[in-house]
Coordinates of C-alpha atoms in Angstrom, one line a residue:
M1 CA 1.6 146.2 -59.0
T2 CA -0.9 143.8 -60.6
K3 CA -1.9 140.7 -58.8
P4 CA 0.4 137.7 -59.5
Q5 CA -1.2 135.0 -61.7
I6 CA -0.1 131.6 -63.0
L7 CA -0.4 131.1 -66.7
P8 CA 0.3 127.4 -67.5
R9 CA 2.1 126.8 -70.7
L10 CA 1.6 123.4 -72.3
I11 CA 4.6 122.3 -74.4
V12 CA 3.6 120.3 -77.4
S13 CA 5.1 119.0 -80.6
E14 CA 2.4 120.5 -82.8
P15 CA 1.1 123.8 -81.4
D16 CA -1.4 124.5 -84.2
R17 CA -3.0 121.1 -83.9
A18 CA -3.0 121.3 -80.1
S19 CA -4.6 124.7 -80.1
A20 CA -7.3 123.5 -82.5
Y21 CA -7.9 120.4 -80.3
Y22 CA -8.3 122.5 -77.1
R23 CA -10.6 124.9 -79.0
D24 CA -12.8 122.3 -80.6
F25 CA -13.0 119.7 -77.8
L26 CA -12.6 121.7 -74.6
G27 CA -14.2 124.9 -75.7
A28 CA -11.1 127.1 -75.3
E29 CA -11.1 130.4 -77.0
E30 CA -7.9 131.5 -78.7
V31 CA -7.1 135.1 -77.6
F32 CA -3.5 135.6 -78.7
R33 CA -1.0 134.1 -81.1
A34 CA 2.6 135.0 -81.7
L35 CA 4.5 133.6 -84.7
G36 CA 8.2 133.0 -85.1
D37 CA 10.2 133.9 -88.2
D38 CA 9.3 130.5 -89.7
G39 CA 5.6 131.2 -89.3
R40 CA 5.1 128.6 -86.6
P41 CA 3.5 129.7 -83.4
T42 CA 5.8 130.5 -80.5
V43 CA 2.9 130.9 -78.2
V44 CA -0.9 130.6 -78.4
E45 CA -2.9 131.9 -75.5
H46 CA -6.4 130.4 -74.8
L47 CA -9.2 131.4 -72.5
L48 CA -11.2 128.6 -70.9
G49 CA -13.9 130.0 -68.6
A50 CA -12.0 132.6 -66.5
T51 CA -8.7 130.8 -66.9
S52 CA -5.9 131.4 -69.4
F53 CA -3.4 128.8 -70.5
R54 CA -0.8 128.9 -73.3
V55 CA 0.5 126.4 -75.8
S56 CA 4.1 126.5 -77.2
P57 CA 6.2 124.2 -79.3
A58 CA 8.8 122.0 -77.8
V59 CA 12.3 123.6 -78.0
P60 CA 14.8 121.2 -76.5
A61 CA 17.6 123.7 -76.6
W62 CA 15.6 125.9 -74.1
G63 CA 14.6 122.9 -72.0
W64 CA 11.0 123.1 -73.3
L65 CA 10.1 119.4 -73.6
S66 CA 6.8 117.9 -74.5
P67 CA 5.3 115.0 -72.5
D68 CA 6.5 112.7 -75.3
D69 CA 10.0 114.0 -74.8
L70 CA 9.8 113.3 -71.1
G71 CA 8.1 109.9 -71.3
G72 CA 4.8 111.3 -69.9
S73 CA 3.4 114.4 -68.2
P74 CA 4.4 115.2 -64.6
V75 CA 1.4 117.6 -64.3
L76 CA -2.3 117.1 -64.0
L77 CA -4.6 119.8 -65.4
E78 CA -8.1 119.7 -63.9
I79 CA -11.1 121.0 -65.8
E80 CA -14.5 121.3 -64.1
V81 CA -17.4 121.1 -66.6
D82 CA -21.2 120.7 -66.5
D83 CA -21.0 117.3 -68.1
P84 CA -17.8 115.3 -67.6
D85 CA -19.0 112.3 -69.5
E86 CA -19.7 114.4 -72.6
T87 CA -16.4 116.3 -72.4
G88 CA -14.5 113.1 -71.8
A89 CA -16.2 111.4 -74.8
R90 CA -15.6 114.4 -77.0
M91 CA -11.9 114.2 -76.1
T92 CA -11.5 110.4 -76.5
D93 CA -13.5 110.4 -79.7
N94 CA -10.9 112.8 -81.1
G95 CA -7.6 111.1 -80.2
A96 CA -7.4 111.3 -76.4
E97 CA -7.0 108.2 -74.2
T98 CA -8.9 107.3 -71.0
V99 CA -6.5 106.7 -68.2
V100 CA -9.1 106.5 -65.3
P101 CA -12.8 106.2 -66.3
I102 CA -15.1 109.0 -65.5
E103 CA -17.4 107.9 -62.7
N104 CA -19.0 109.0 -59.5
R105 CA -16.2 109.2 -56.8
P106 CA -16.6 108.8 -53.0
Y107 CA -15.5 112.5 -52.5
G108 CA -18.7 113.8 -54.2
K109 CA -17.5 114.5 -57.7
R110 CA -17.9 112.7 -61.0
S111 CA -14.4 112.6 -62.5
G112 CA -11.8 110.6 -64.5
R113 CA -8.4 111.2 -66.1
I114 CA -7.8 111.6 -69.8
R115 CA -4.5 111.9 -71.7
D116 CA -4.9 114.2 -74.6
P117 CA -3.3 113.5 -78.0
F118 CA -0.3 115.6 -77.0
G119 CA 0.5 113.7 -73.8
H120 CA -1.0 116.1 -71.3
L121 CA -3.2 114.6 -68.5
W122 CA -6.6 116.1 -67.6
I123 CA -8.8 115.4 -64.7
V124 CA -12.3 115.9 -66.2
T125 CA -14.6 116.6 -63.3
G126 CA -18.1 117.8 -62.4
E127 CA -21.2 117.1 -60.3
P128 CA -22.1 113.4 -59.8
R129 CA -25.1 111.9 -61.6

């Protein structure tokens, strides 16, 4: 038996656009894509460092709802990077919104919270300046 692993799946209204955003502004590498009969992606898998995550379209009939469908995201995704300020700026310069500014925190990290253009919340964190 292989070791269990968690593969987060981000439900979005526009999987192609979301995949491009995560690739271009977070540095994720697309490693797998499955298309439905309509040519739209049903799942796009990304590798970000040693972590995989997937993006899929919202399908309300299956209970797959995007943060917009739910009125916000109930999940925080944390990404640890070398330069949180640069990553946060890249995200917000390209459609994301700052929820909590990136700054040095009393617990020894530099972090803040960003809502990406698809409604998912990211804690962007790294070493303090």
